[in-house]
Amino acid sequence: MYLKGVGPVRGKLLEDELGIATLRDLLYTAPRRYIDRRRVYRISELSEDMPDVQVAGRFLRFTHEGEGARRRLSALFTDGQSMMQVVWFNRIKQIAEAYTPGTTYLLLGKPGLFKGTWSMAHPEVEPYDPLKPPEGLRGVYPLTETLRRRGITPRTIPALVHCVLASRARINDSLPRPILEKYKMMTLHDALHQIHCPSSSGELKAAQERLKFEELFYLQLHILRYARVRNRRLRGHVFSHVGTHFNTFYSDVLPFSLTGAQKRVLREIREDTRSGLQMNRLLQGDVGSGKTMVAFMSMLLAVDNGLQACLLAPTEILATQHYETLCEWCEQLGLSVRLLTGSTRLRARREIDEGLTNGDIQILVGTHAVIEDRVQFHNLGMAVIDEQHRFGVAQRARIWAKNNIPPHVLVMTATPIPRTLAMTLYGDLQVSVIDELPPGRKPVTTVLRYDSGRMAMWQGVGRELKAGRQVYVVVPLISENEKLSLRSLEECYDAVCEIFPHYTVARVHGRMKPAEKDFQMQLFVSGKAQILVATTVIEVGVNVPNASVMVIENAERFGLSQLHQLRGRVGRGADKSYCILMTHEKISATTRKRLEIMTSTTDGFIIAEADMHMRGPGDMEGTQQSGLALNLRHASLATDGQILELAREAAEGVLNANPVIDRRTADSITLKGPAIQLADSDIALLAGELQLRFANDRDWSIIS
Ligand code: ADP
Ligand code: MG
C-alpha cells in the first residue's frame, strides 16, 4: 500500500486477486514464464497457440471505430511483408497521440486470428532499432481479467518489483548459511533479483532451483518434525514373539511360497511391531501382488500376542470377499473371524459387539460399519486398511480412538504413488513396496481399438467366451450426470445381450441396493454369468481368475491409474488375458498418447509417474479424496523430484542436529522462512490423528 504507485485501492486489489499483501509476497511472485527478448517474429510465422510474442514493424493508419462504451482504436500494422490489426479499447486518446505512423516499433502481445487476419489487443509498444535489439529475458507475470479491467497492465507488477529491488532493502536469507553452502544454492537476495530480471537463462535456472528448494525444504521440515514428535509420543503394542498361529499357518496352511517381496515386507512389519512404537506403514503393491496374504499374516502376529485384529475394505463386495478368503484360513487355524458391514442383521450385530468386547472374536473383517463409535474392541492390536484412498482422513482417525494404546496400522494401496508424492504426502509414514508378482502370471495384452473396429472386437470376445472364459465390460461413470451414466450402462447392457444371446449377462452399478449388487456380482463370481457389464464399482479387489477379457468403453474418460486398476481384474488365472481400450476416432493427440502408455507398459509405477506428469500431482487419484491438496508456488512435485530429495535430506540434517526442535524454534524458522503455501483446507497427514493447518505462510498450528 505504501509502495509508490499503489495506495489502498490497488493494494486491496493486488491482495484479492494475486494474494500479494506484503513486499515479500510481491518479491516471491515469480513470472509465470519468460520472453526471450532477442526473438522477434514475422507475422507470417505466428500461430494461434503462441503465448505473448514480439513483432517489429510500422503502424500504417489509425481508425476510431464504434460508439460510446464500444469505442475502440484500431490500427493496421505491417512488418514489411504481412499485415496485422492492432486494437485498443481504453486509453484511446493517449495512444492515438503517442504512436506515429512510419516509426518502427516493437510490439509485445498475444496474437489472435480473426477471420483470417492476425490481430493483437493492447500490446506493449516500444520504439525499435534493429541495430540495437533488446536482450535478455522478460518475465510475464500473472494477471487476472479483473486486474486488467482495473488498469493494472503487464507493466505494473514488474515496475513495482523494480521499485522494491532498487530500494536496496535488505533481504535476509531464509535458509541457514551451512545449507546454502552444502547444497550450493544461490542466496535469496540473488535468487530474487534473478527471478525478476534474469541475467542469463543459466542464472535464472539456478534462482528457480533455489526457490523450489527453499519451499520444499520447509515443507519437509514440517512433515518430518511432526513425524518425529508423534513417534516420540506414541507408544505401541509390543508383539514380543512370533507364535503358533503364525508358524502353523506358514508351515501347514499357506498354499504357496511367499514371494521375496512379501517376505521382506513381513519382516519390516515384524520389526515395527516389536519396536515399542506404534506402526504406521503404507504398503504399496500392484494389483495381484498378494497384499491380502501380507495383511493376514500381520494380523496373525497380533493374535499370537493376545490382541485382536481387523481388516477394513472400502466396499461390501470386497469385505465379503476378504471375509471368505480369511474364513478358509482361520478355520484351519481354529480362529474366530466375523464379518461386519452395513447390512449385517441386528441379531448378528449384537453377537459381534459382544464377541468383540469380551475378546472372543479374534479377527474382524468389515466396511465403514466397523468405524462407528458403537463398535468397541477388547484390545485391538492391528488394523489393516485396504485401498486407503476410499477412506477419508477423519475415518482413519476414528480407528485410533478404539484403544488406549493405538493399534498398529497398515494401510494398503494398489494405486502406486510416485516416490516424490509419497515423500511429501506421507512423509511421516514408513513405506513398504511389494514390487514382485507371484510367479506364473502372464502379462495382460492391452490394445487400443476404435469404434470402427467394434465388430471385430466383439468377435474376439466371442472366441474367449466360447473357450469358457468370462468377460468384463466396463463403462465410465459420468460423475456430473448419474442418469446419463446409468443410461450408457443400460445401453451397453442391451447391446451386449443382443450380440451374445446365448450367454448370461450380469450388471452392477453404484446406485444398486447392496443386496441386488451382491446378487449380480455373485452371478459372475460363481460363473453362472459369463459377462459382467459394470461401472467402476468392480475397480477394487474383485477376484475372478477365470475372467480373461476386460473391455473398457470410452477409455479416454478414465485416468491412467484407474485403467491400470481395472486391468488388474484380468490376468489372475493361468490363461492369456486381454484388456481392450475402446475409444472413438476423434480423440486428441494427447489423449492418444496417454492411452498408449497403457498399451506399452504394465508397470504400475511407470503409469503413475506418467499420470502425474500429464495431469499434475493435484489431480492424482487418491490425493483429492484424502483431502491432501498442496498448493506449491515454485516447485512441482511432478517434475522436481530431485530437488525434493535434496530438500528432504537437508531437512533431516537439521532435525538430526536439533533433535528437540521445539515449537518455538520451529516457529521462528517459519517466520524467517518463505511461503509454504498450502491450500486453505487443512493438510492432514495420512495417519489422521495429526493435522496441521497452515493458516497462512507465517502462522501454523496443530489442530489436534
Ligand atoms: P492384491 O495385492 O491385489 O490384493 P491379492 O492379495 O488379492 O492381491 O492376491 C492375488 C492372488 O494371488 C490371490 O489369489 C492370492 O491367493 C494369490 N497369491 C498371493 N500371494 C501369492 C504367492 N506368493 N504365490 C502365488 N499366489 C499368490
Ligand atoms: Mg486386494
XYZ file of C-alpha atoms and ligand atoms in Angstrom:
732
model
C 0.000 0.000 0.000
C 2.853 2.388 0.787
C 4.743 1.492 -2.336
C 4.906 4.213 -4.963
C 2.012 3.780 -7.379
C -0.086 1.510 -5.172
C -2.170 3.043 -2.383
C -5.107 1.479 -0.528
C -7.317 0.676 -3.527
C -4.689 -1.022 -5.629
C -3.239 -2.650 -2.519
C -6.548 -4.328 -1.840
C -6.865 -5.294 -5.478
C -3.447 -6.950 -5.523
C -4.213 -8.817 -2.340
C -7.597 -10.062 -3.538
C -6.516 -11.069 -6.988
C -2.961 -12.303 -6.559
C -2.553 -12.732 -2.827
C 0.076 -10.008 -2.715
C -0.224 -8.234 0.630
C 3.372 -7.567 1.606
C 6.631 -6.666 -0.059
C 7.711 -10.218 0.460
C 4.626 -11.545 -1.298
C 5.479 -9.254 -4.161
C 9.071 -10.432 -4.410
C 8.003 -14.061 -4.214
C 5.547 -13.616 -7.063
C 7.600 -15.118 -9.849
C 6.853 -14.563 -13.502
C 4.794 -17.357 -14.984
C 7.173 -17.522 -17.906
C 9.804 -15.546 -19.725
C 10.027 -13.986 -23.142
C 13.326 -14.145 -24.947
C 13.786 -10.519 -25.962
C 16.070 -11.416 -28.846
C 13.349 -13.345 -30.616
C 11.326 -11.141 -32.952
C 8.699 -12.923 -35.046
C 7.452 -12.238 -38.552
C 3.694 -12.033 -38.820
C 3.762 -14.963 -41.234
C 5.365 -17.108 -38.510
C 2.590 -16.566 -35.958
C 0.303 -19.323 -34.843
C -2.724 -19.212 -32.618
C -1.353 -21.276 -29.778
C 1.578 -18.904 -29.213
C 1.741 -17.020 -25.922
C 3.000 -13.441 -25.984
C 5.386 -12.757 -28.847
C 7.331 -9.803 -30.218
C 6.672 -8.420 -33.677
C 8.530 -5.445 -35.233
C 7.121 -3.074 -37.855
C 5.223 0.138 -38.569
C 1.710 1.409 -37.987
C 0.055 2.360 -41.285
C -3.038 4.177 -40.069
C -5.243 4.576 -37.011
C -9.062 4.455 -37.188
C -11.613 5.223 -34.481
C -14.442 2.704 -34.538
C -17.680 2.158 -32.652
C -19.630 4.425 -30.308
C -19.797 5.061 -26.566
C -18.741 2.119 -24.479
C -17.880 0.146 -27.580
C -15.474 2.702 -28.883
C -12.132 1.388 -29.903
C -8.998 2.388 -31.710
C -7.820 0.157 -34.485
C -4.527 0.292 -36.392
C -3.060 -1.525 -39.343
C 0.424 -2.764 -38.628
C 2.932 -4.246 -41.079
C 6.293 -5.949 -40.770
C 7.005 -5.162 -44.415
C 5.605 -8.431 -45.682
C 2.288 -9.101 -43.959
C -0.381 -7.119 -42.173
C -1.800 -7.324 -38.700
C -4.558 -5.468 -36.936
C -3.923 -3.879 -33.543
C -6.794 -2.739 -31.294
C -7.167 -0.773 -28.079
C -10.322 -0.474 -26.008
C -9.266 2.104 -23.471
C -6.842 4.981 -23.113
C -7.635 5.508 -26.773
C -6.873 9.199 -26.922
C -3.375 8.956 -25.413
C -2.479 6.003 -27.587
C -3.588 7.632 -30.831
C -1.342 10.575 -29.965
C 1.611 8.553 -28.692
C 2.438 6.453 -31.720
C 3.334 7.875 -35.090
C 2.912 6.142 -38.435
C 6.235 5.487 -40.090
C 8.286 4.909 -36.923
C 9.431 1.314 -36.313
C 8.028 -0.197 -33.137
C 8.360 -3.447 -31.284
C 5.012 -4.915 -30.234
C 4.655 -7.450 -27.457
C 1.358 -9.249 -27.118
C -0.649 -12.351 -27.728
C -1.517 -12.938 -31.367
C -5.067 -13.859 -32.318
C -6.582 -14.895 -35.603
C -9.922 -13.419 -36.624
C -11.481 -14.208 -40.000
C -8.083 -14.933 -41.492
C -6.455 -11.743 -40.200
C -3.881 -11.612 -37.395
C -4.615 -9.237 -34.578
C -3.262 -8.137 -31.226
C -5.153 -6.334 -28.467
C -3.426 -3.856 -26.160
C 0.137 -4.888 -26.968
C 3.070 -3.318 -25.228
C 4.689 -0.925 -27.655
C 8.220 0.470 -27.655
C 10.433 2.046 -30.321
C 12.617 -0.476 -32.093
C 16.106 -0.114 -33.501
C 17.164 -3.268 -35.394
C 20.801 -2.295 -34.815
C 20.256 -2.235 -31.063
C 17.753 -5.015 -30.423
C 16.625 -5.693 -26.844
C 18.325 -8.503 -24.991
C 17.744 -10.845 -22.102
C 14.658 -12.445 -20.668
C 11.478 -10.598 -19.757
C 9.191 -12.027 -17.144
C 5.476 -12.336 -17.787
C 3.564 -12.008 -14.523
C 0.216 -13.444 -13.612
C -2.586 -11.042 -14.337
C -6.306 -11.562 -13.917
C -9.120 -10.166 -16.003
C -10.267 -8.033 -13.068
C -6.814 -6.538 -12.680
C -6.686 -5.775 -16.381
C -10.052 -4.040 -16.241
C -8.984 -2.017 -13.237
C -5.998 -0.600 -15.068
C -3.194 -2.930 -13.957
C -1.119 -3.587 -17.062
C 1.539 -6.246 -17.675
C 3.964 -3.427 -16.869
C 2.611 -2.689 -13.390
C 3.982 -5.615 -11.412
C 7.465 -5.507 -12.925
C 7.553 -1.791 -12.133
C 6.596 -2.436 -8.502
C 9.121 -5.242 -8.189
C 11.749 -2.977 -9.625
C 10.909 -0.332 -7.134
C 11.455 -2.739 -4.233
C 14.624 -4.277 -5.620
C 16.061 -0.841 -6.413
C 15.361 0.342 -2.866
C 18.243 -1.875 -1.756
C 16.117 -3.192 1.063
C 17.997 -5.833 2.975
C 16.831 -9.307 2.088
C 17.640 -11.652 4.942
C 18.273 -15.125 3.761
C 15.636 -17.646 4.735
C 17.996 -20.605 4.615
C 20.859 -21.097 7.047
C 24.277 -20.458 5.546
C 25.577 -24.027 6.039
C 22.690 -25.334 3.972
C 23.279 -22.771 1.243
C 26.896 -23.803 1.114
C 26.371 -27.517 1.312
C 23.770 -27.572 -1.451
C 25.420 -24.816 -3.482
C 22.294 -22.725 -3.527
C 22.104 -19.112 -4.581
C 21.461 -16.582 -1.830
C 17.904 -15.361 -1.502
C 18.997 -11.873 -2.448
C 20.471 -13.045 -5.739
C 17.677 -15.508 -6.435
C 15.012 -12.831 -6.106
C 16.922 -10.480 -8.364
C 17.471 -13.205 -10.937
C 13.923 -14.446 -10.881
C 12.635 -10.994 -11.811
C 15.467 -9.747 -14.012
C 17.424 -12.764 -15.216
C 20.889 -12.008 -16.480
C 21.032 -15.336 -18.320
C 18.985 -18.462 -18.599
C 21.588 -20.320 -16.529
C 21.312 -17.851 -13.657
C 17.543 -17.966 -13.926
C 17.570 -21.729 -13.591
C 19.775 -21.557 -10.521
C 17.435 -18.979 -8.998
C 14.377 -21.101 -9.688
C 16.065 -24.110 -8.154
C 16.895 -22.178 -5.058
C 13.289 -21.043 -4.575
C 11.954 -24.525 -5.176
C 14.457 -25.972 -2.758
C 13.516 -23.483 -0.087
C 9.826 -24.202 -0.474
C 10.271 -27.963 -0.353
C 12.769 -27.738 2.489
C 10.287 -26.061 4.803
C 7.528 -28.398 3.749
C 9.692 -31.420 4.555
C 10.864 -29.855 7.785
C 7.298 -29.560 8.984
C 6.286 -33.018 7.918
C 9.336 -34.745 9.337
C 9.172 -32.809 12.537
C 5.625 -33.907 13.130
C 6.542 -37.450 12.341
C 9.238 -37.323 14.993
C 7.109 -35.678 17.596
C 4.481 -38.309 17.051
C 6.880 -41.172 17.079
C 8.259 -39.953 20.364
C 4.834 -39.726 21.860
C 3.013 -42.757 20.622
C 3.959 -45.967 22.259
C 2.622 -49.043 20.559
C 1.826 -52.601 21.495
C 4.901 -54.775 21.607
C 4.459 -58.004 19.696
C 7.170 -59.794 21.580
C 7.037 -63.134 19.828
C 6.021 -64.954 16.686
C 3.551 -67.539 17.899
C 1.882 -70.785 16.977
C -0.824 -69.491 14.685
C 1.660 -67.680 12.541
C 4.032 -70.621 12.425
C 1.323 -73.215 11.826
C -0.116 -71.128 9.051
C 3.264 -70.666 7.482
C 4.241 -74.301 7.534
C 0.907 -76.134 7.145
C -1.744 -73.894 5.599
C -0.076 -71.454 3.242
C -0.916 -72.845 -0.213
C 2.152 -71.425 -1.980
C 5.517 -69.994 -1.063
C 5.672 -66.291 -0.379
C 7.398 -64.098 -2.908
C 10.638 -62.430 -1.874
C 8.853 -59.106 -1.683
C 6.107 -60.473 0.569
C 8.733 -61.886 2.925
C 10.621 -58.621 3.010
C 7.504 -56.625 3.845
C 6.550 -59.080 6.583
C 9.994 -58.680 8.086
C 9.556 -54.904 8.026
C 6.219 -55.207 9.792
C 7.691 -57.618 12.296
C 10.449 -55.123 13.118
C 7.960 -52.293 13.528
C 5.631 -54.191 15.783
C 8.285 -55.306 18.207
C 9.908 -51.864 18.471
C 7.600 -50.456 21.125
C 6.475 -47.634 18.844
C 3.201 -47.606 17.059
C 3.482 -48.765 13.477
C 2.145 -46.587 10.742
C 3.002 -48.216 7.477
C 1.857 -47.755 3.933
C 2.020 -50.892 1.827
C 2.080 -50.301 -1.887
C 1.732 -53.224 -4.203
C 0.404 -53.573 -7.681
C -2.930 -55.289 -8.173
C -2.495 -59.013 -7.726
C 0.804 -58.717 -5.895
C -0.581 -60.546 -2.880
C -1.206 -57.865 -0.303
C -4.018 -59.792 1.354
C -1.626 -62.513 2.410
C 0.699 -59.991 3.995
C -2.267 -58.427 5.753
C -3.456 -61.730 7.110
C -0.080 -62.796 8.390
C 0.378 -59.414 10.085
C -2.952 -59.965 11.770
C -1.741 -63.350 12.972
C 1.184 -61.604 14.666
C -1.337 -59.604 16.689
C -3.477 -62.619 17.522
C -0.453 -64.597 18.666
C 0.341 -61.809 21.077
C -3.123 -61.912 22.610
C -4.589 -58.999 20.674
C -7.411 -58.557 18.182
C -7.058 -57.538 14.558
C -9.339 -56.008 11.961
C -9.333 -55.655 8.208
C -11.291 -52.831 6.626
C -12.348 -52.730 2.999
C -13.995 -49.866 1.157
C -16.930 -51.802 -0.284
C -19.255 -54.516 0.874
C -18.332 -56.760 -2.048
C -14.683 -56.516 -1.209
C -15.190 -57.005 2.511
C -17.215 -60.124 1.819
C -14.553 -61.478 -0.472
C -11.844 -60.873 2.100
C -14.010 -62.489 4.741
C -14.466 -65.627 2.663
C -10.741 -65.887 1.992
C -9.893 -65.391 5.653
C -12.583 -67.833 6.814
C -10.931 -70.653 4.925
C -7.596 -69.982 6.578
C -8.975 -69.201 10.025
C -10.969 -72.403 10.077
C -7.823 -74.430 9.676
C -6.203 -72.461 12.487
C -9.196 -72.589 14.793
C -9.507 -68.811 14.924
C -12.740 -66.916 15.211
C -13.399 -64.405 12.438
C -16.542 -62.360 11.798
C -17.884 -60.027 9.127
C -19.457 -56.682 9.957
C -20.993 -54.500 7.252
C -23.856 -52.093 6.876
C -26.207 -54.911 6.045
C -25.341 -57.155 8.981
C -28.609 -58.043 10.747
C -29.296 -56.688 14.189
C -29.051 -60.023 15.952
C -25.724 -60.872 14.382
C -24.552 -57.378 15.227
C -25.314 -57.864 18.890
C -23.364 -61.087 18.885
C -20.461 -59.408 17.168
C -20.495 -56.497 19.601
C -20.355 -58.897 22.458
C -17.664 -61.062 20.925
C -15.543 -58.017 20.256
C -15.807 -56.564 23.736
C -15.187 -59.814 25.550
C -12.385 -60.776 23.195
C -13.955 -63.933 21.769
C -13.676 -62.600 18.226
C -10.056 -62.506 17.216
C -10.379 -61.132 13.718
C -12.993 -58.772 12.348
C -13.458 -58.028 8.662
C -15.690 -55.184 7.640
C -16.577 -51.943 5.942
C -17.106 -48.457 7.317
C -19.539 -50.003 9.738
C -16.564 -51.056 11.866
C -15.577 -47.459 12.389
C -18.821 -46.485 14.100
C -18.295 -45.493 17.699
C -20.650 -48.207 18.833
C -18.144 -50.834 17.783
C -15.723 -51.389 20.643
C -12.870 -53.839 20.834
C -11.483 -55.663 23.817
C -7.918 -54.985 22.722
C -7.324 -54.075 19.103
C -3.692 -54.567 18.207
C -3.616 -54.344 14.437
C -5.797 -52.524 11.937
C -5.331 -53.149 8.244
C -6.997 -50.779 5.806
C -7.311 -51.981 2.242
C -7.356 -49.434 -0.583
C -6.690 -46.413 1.524
C -7.947 -43.654 -0.690
C -11.559 -44.653 -0.256
C -11.291 -43.996 3.433
C -11.289 -40.386 4.496
C -8.778 -38.978 6.896
C -11.344 -38.471 9.614
C -12.476 -42.056 9.370
C -8.981 -43.361 9.793
C -8.609 -41.205 12.839
C -11.558 -42.885 14.488
C -9.835 -46.244 14.425
C -7.202 -44.804 16.679
C -9.666 -43.918 19.317
C -10.714 -47.510 19.780
C -7.998 -48.254 22.299
C -5.901 -46.577 24.930
C -2.849 -47.785 23.111
C -3.426 -47.136 19.424
C -3.285 -50.226 17.231
C -0.586 -50.704 14.665
C -1.901 -49.501 11.337
C -1.145 -50.987 7.959
C -2.619 -49.123 5.025
C -2.612 -50.998 1.749
C -2.961 -49.440 -1.647
C -2.739 -50.679 -5.197
C -2.542 -47.147 -6.518
C 1.161 -46.742 -6.872
C 2.106 -43.362 -5.562
C 5.127 -41.844 -7.232
C 8.022 -41.519 -4.879
C 8.060 -37.732 -4.782
C 4.402 -37.582 -3.932
C 4.690 -40.262 -1.287
C 7.595 -38.414 0.299
C 5.528 -35.311 0.582
C 2.111 -36.611 1.418
C 3.136 -39.491 3.578
C 6.391 -38.096 4.870
C 5.547 -39.421 8.308
C 4.822 -42.950 7.172
C 7.060 -45.875 6.619
C 6.541 -47.161 3.115
C 6.800 -50.789 2.046
C 6.592 -51.894 -1.527
C 5.717 -55.273 -2.979
C 7.477 -54.979 -6.293
C 7.186 -58.556 -7.418
C 4.198 -60.516 -8.676
C 3.601 -64.150 -7.688
C 5.187 -66.480 -10.224
C 3.300 -67.727 -13.255
C 1.404 -64.553 -14.078
C 1.310 -63.728 -17.752
C 1.203 -60.048 -18.536
C -2.112 -58.821 -19.864
C -2.046 -57.852 -23.529
C -3.508 -54.377 -23.863
C -4.777 -52.940 -27.131
C -6.394 -49.701 -28.191
C -9.405 -50.095 -30.506
C -11.628 -47.544 -32.200
C -15.363 -47.540 -32.873
C -14.735 -48.705 -36.427
C -13.180 -51.905 -35.092
C -16.035 -52.674 -32.720
C -17.476 -55.657 -34.569
C -14.076 -57.327 -34.863
C -13.565 -56.667 -31.158
C -16.810 -58.428 -30.198
C -15.864 -61.352 -32.422
C -12.624 -61.717 -30.461
C -14.584 -61.563 -27.214
C -16.887 -64.259 -28.615
C -13.924 -66.591 -29.119
C -12.866 -66.232 -25.482
C -16.431 -66.880 -24.285
C -16.552 -69.979 -26.438
C -13.349 -71.175 -24.789
C -15.181 -70.980 -21.460
C -13.715 -67.677 -20.264
C -15.524 -64.772 -18.629
C -15.553 -61.159 -19.736
C -15.822 -57.773 -18.027
C -17.288 -54.805 -19.892
C -16.778 -51.507 -18.062
C -18.476 -48.226 -18.840
C -17.338 -44.933 -17.324
C -19.110 -43.239 -14.510
C -20.204 -39.816 -15.665
C -19.953 -38.042 -12.372
C -21.800 -34.870 -13.344
C -24.709 -36.836 -14.599
C -25.749 -40.043 -12.941
C -28.772 -40.512 -15.140
C -26.573 -40.343 -18.187
C -24.070 -42.864 -16.891
C -26.877 -45.205 -15.951
C -28.275 -44.885 -19.429
C -24.934 -45.638 -21.036
C -24.682 -48.692 -18.793
C -28.147 -49.850 -19.823
C -27.423 -49.258 -23.493
C -24.226 -51.203 -23.231
C -26.020 -53.998 -21.395
C -28.712 -54.206 -24.096
C -26.109 -54.238 -26.853
C -24.102 -56.999 -25.190
C -27.247 -59.095 -24.614
C -28.112 -58.715 -28.278
C -24.642 -59.652 -29.534
C -24.342 -62.642 -27.191
C -27.866 -64.051 -26.855
C -26.604 -67.430 -25.674
C -24.721 -66.192 -22.662
C -25.873 -64.841 -19.323
C -25.054 -61.193 -18.697
C -24.889 -59.656 -15.226
C -24.709 -55.948 -14.473
C -23.729 -53.830 -11.491
C -23.548 -50.138 -10.790
C -23.061 -47.924 -7.794
C -26.710 -46.970 -7.428
C -27.948 -50.520 -6.857
C -29.136 -51.724 -3.494
C -26.345 -53.720 -1.822
C -28.361 -56.942 -1.928
C -29.018 -56.592 -5.648
C -25.388 -55.737 -6.263
C -24.244 -58.769 -4.339
C -26.636 -60.971 -6.242
C -25.377 -59.758 -9.608
C -21.732 -59.991 -8.555
C -22.320 -63.456 -7.244
C -23.736 -64.488 -10.621
C -20.444 -63.547 -12.188
C -18.142 -64.784 -9.424
C -19.835 -68.189 -9.444
C -19.585 -68.411 -13.219
C -23.346 -68.512 -13.788
C -22.993 -65.299 -15.756
C -20.247 -65.167 -18.344
C -20.308 -61.449 -18.959
C -20.379 -58.634 -16.413
C -21.338 -55.139 -17.525
C -20.361 -52.692 -14.819
C -19.414 -49.180 -13.891
C -16.206 -48.808 -11.915
C -17.617 -50.471 -8.803
C -15.562 -53.506 -9.770
C -12.404 -51.461 -9.691
C -11.105 -52.629 -6.386
C -10.194 -56.112 -5.459
C -12.701 -58.401 -7.126
C -11.076 -61.733 -7.840
C -12.425 -63.912 -10.678
C -9.473 -65.899 -12.025
C -11.490 -67.305 -14.939
C -12.067 -63.845 -16.415
C -9.700 -63.275 -19.310
C -11.021 -60.192 -21.091
C -11.586 -56.656 -19.874
C -13.335 -54.346 -22.339
C -13.266 -50.702 -21.261
C -15.701 -48.437 -23.087
C -14.827 -44.761 -23.512
C -11.409 -45.468 -22.140
C -10.454 -41.840 -22.727
C -12.666 -40.859 -19.810
C -10.634 -42.802 -17.273
C -7.467 -41.783 -15.506
C -4.433 -43.932 -16.181
C -4.215 -45.267 -12.664
C -7.849 -46.213 -12.817
C -7.342 -48.037 -16.100
C -4.455 -49.851 -14.513
C -6.626 -50.925 -11.602
C -9.317 -52.174 -13.930
C -6.827 -54.080 -15.994
C -5.676 -55.805 -12.824
C -9.012 -57.651 -12.686
C -7.862 -59.930 -15.501
C -4.700 -61.978 -15.839
C -5.352 -63.642 -12.498
C -5.717 -67.166 -13.847
C -3.156 -69.076 -15.828
C -4.539 -68.073 -19.219
C -3.600 -65.366 -21.629
C -5.648 -62.288 -20.871
C -6.606 -59.173 -22.783
C -7.514 -55.621 -21.935
C -9.261 -53.758 -24.744
C -9.443 -49.996 -24.501
C -12.306 -48.756 -26.660
C -12.370 -45.169 -27.790
C -13.570 -43.111 -30.725
C -11.504 -41.921 -33.656
C -11.682 -38.237 -32.758
C -9.611 -38.240 -29.570
C -6.847 -35.647 -29.360
C -3.178 -36.437 -29.822
C -2.547 -36.037 -26.075
C -5.319 -38.443 -25.195
C -3.990 -40.946 -27.669
C -0.539 -40.611 -26.137
C -1.996 -41.125 -22.693
C -3.816 -44.291 -23.716
C -0.745 -45.588 -25.495
C 1.094 -45.592 -22.175
C -1.352 -48.297 -21.153
C -0.615 -50.401 -24.190
C 3.133 -50.021 -23.772
C 3.631 -50.983 -20.111
C 2.064 -52.935 -17.268
C 4.274 -51.370 -14.606
C 2.021 -49.503 -12.216
C 4.757 -47.130 -11.092
C 5.636 -46.038 -14.620
C 1.940 -45.462 -15.211
C 1.556 -43.474 -12.024
C 4.560 -41.293 -12.855
C 3.246 -40.693 -16.355
C -0.155 -39.862 -14.957
C 1.352 -37.345 -12.607
C 3.413 -35.733 -15.355
C 0.417 -35.349 -17.614
C -2.101 -34.227 -15.062
C -0.059 -32.727 -12.270
C 0.027 -34.051 -8.725
C -3.064 -32.170 -7.604
C -5.096 -34.344 -9.883
C -3.654 -37.648 -8.815
C -6.308 -40.100 -7.939
C -6.408 -40.523 -4.259
C -4.853 -37.245 -3.284
C -8.060 -35.328 -3.835
C -10.186 -37.711 -1.862
C -7.780 -37.885 1.005
C -8.028 -34.143 1.371
C -4.397 -33.504 0.640
C -4.113 -30.555 -1.622
C -0.779 -28.905 -1.950
C -0.510 -25.540 -3.466
C 3.148 -25.039 -4.125
C 4.213 -21.720 -5.555
C 7.511 -22.575 -7.119
C 8.111 -26.299 -7.034
C 6.219 -29.018 -8.803
C 6.042 -32.487 -7.361
C 5.696 -33.871 -10.852
C 8.959 -32.549 -12.150
C 11.115 -31.509 -9.209
C 11.737 -34.904 -7.675
C 15.486 -34.421 -7.469
C 15.233 -31.103 -5.680
C 12.714 -32.654 -3.320
C 15.156 -35.389 -2.388
C 17.821 -32.797 -1.609
C 15.375 -30.734 0.394
C 14.352 -33.757 2.399
C 17.939 -34.669 3.112
C 18.620 -31.106 4.247
C 15.556 -31.101 6.492
C 16.593 -34.413 8.010
C 20.021 -32.949 8.621
C 18.535 -30.032 10.528
C 16.346 -32.299 12.624
C 19.207 -34.675 13.376
C 21.314 -31.772 14.563
C 18.449 -30.398 16.661
C 16.590 -33.441 17.857
C 14.302 -31.371 20.002
C 13.325 -28.543 17.717
C 10.523 -27.225 19.788
C 7.506 -25.347 18.717
C 9.196 -22.014 19.302
C 12.254 -22.656 17.223
C 10.177 -24.191 14.501
C 8.016 -21.115 14.544
C 10.888 -18.805 14.177
C 12.250 -20.876 11.339
C 8.943 -20.498 9.629
C 8.792 -16.823 10.366
C 12.045 -16.216 8.614
C 11.099 -18.763 6.037
C 9.338 -18.353 2.779
C 5.860 -19.099 1.730
C 4.819 -22.637 2.240
C 1.510 -22.082 0.647
C -0.761 -24.939 1.384
C -4.325 -24.850 0.275
C -6.539 -23.165 2.803
C -8.023 -26.509 3.632
C -6.099 -28.361 6.280
C -3.287 -30.569 5.321
C -3.715 -33.804 7.094
C -1.063 -36.393 7.297
C -2.212 -39.815 6.420
C -2.324 -41.215 9.885
C -5.235 -38.965 10.521
C -4.686 -38.014 14.108
C -2.285 -35.300 13.161
C -3.494 -32.351 11.268
C -1.505 -29.299 10.537
C -3.050 -26.137 9.442
C -1.009 -23.554 7.701
C -3.370 -20.679 8.146
C -1.044 -18.531 6.141
C 2.594 -18.756 5.405
C 3.703 -17.321 8.693
C 1.332 -18.916 11.041
C 0.565 -22.527 11.619
C -0.902 -24.535 14.377
C -1.724 -28.022 15.408
C -5.391 -28.696 15.332
C -5.338 -31.904 17.235
P -3.784 -57.713 -4.173
O -2.409 -57.287 -3.849
O -4.264 -57.128 -5.466
O -4.745 -57.504 -3.049
P -4.340 -60.464 -3.660
O -3.875 -60.462 -2.275
O -5.802 -60.455 -3.913
O -3.670 -59.270 -4.462
O -3.662 -61.705 -4.409
C -3.980 -62.035 -5.719
C -3.939 -63.527 -5.897
O -2.601 -64.005 -5.811
C -4.740 -64.288 -4.848
O -5.464 -65.284 -5.498
C -3.676 -64.861 -3.934
O -4.094 -66.049 -3.323
C -2.520 -65.088 -4.884
N -1.191 -65.028 -4.248
C -0.795 -64.193 -3.279
N 0.498 -64.410 -2.955
C 0.934 -65.426 -3.724
C 2.174 -66.132 -3.850
N 3.232 -65.816 -3.111
N 2.240 -67.124 -4.763
C 1.177 -67.435 -5.522
N -0.021 -66.823 -5.451
C -0.150 -65.818 -4.567
Mg -6.532 -56.581 -2.734
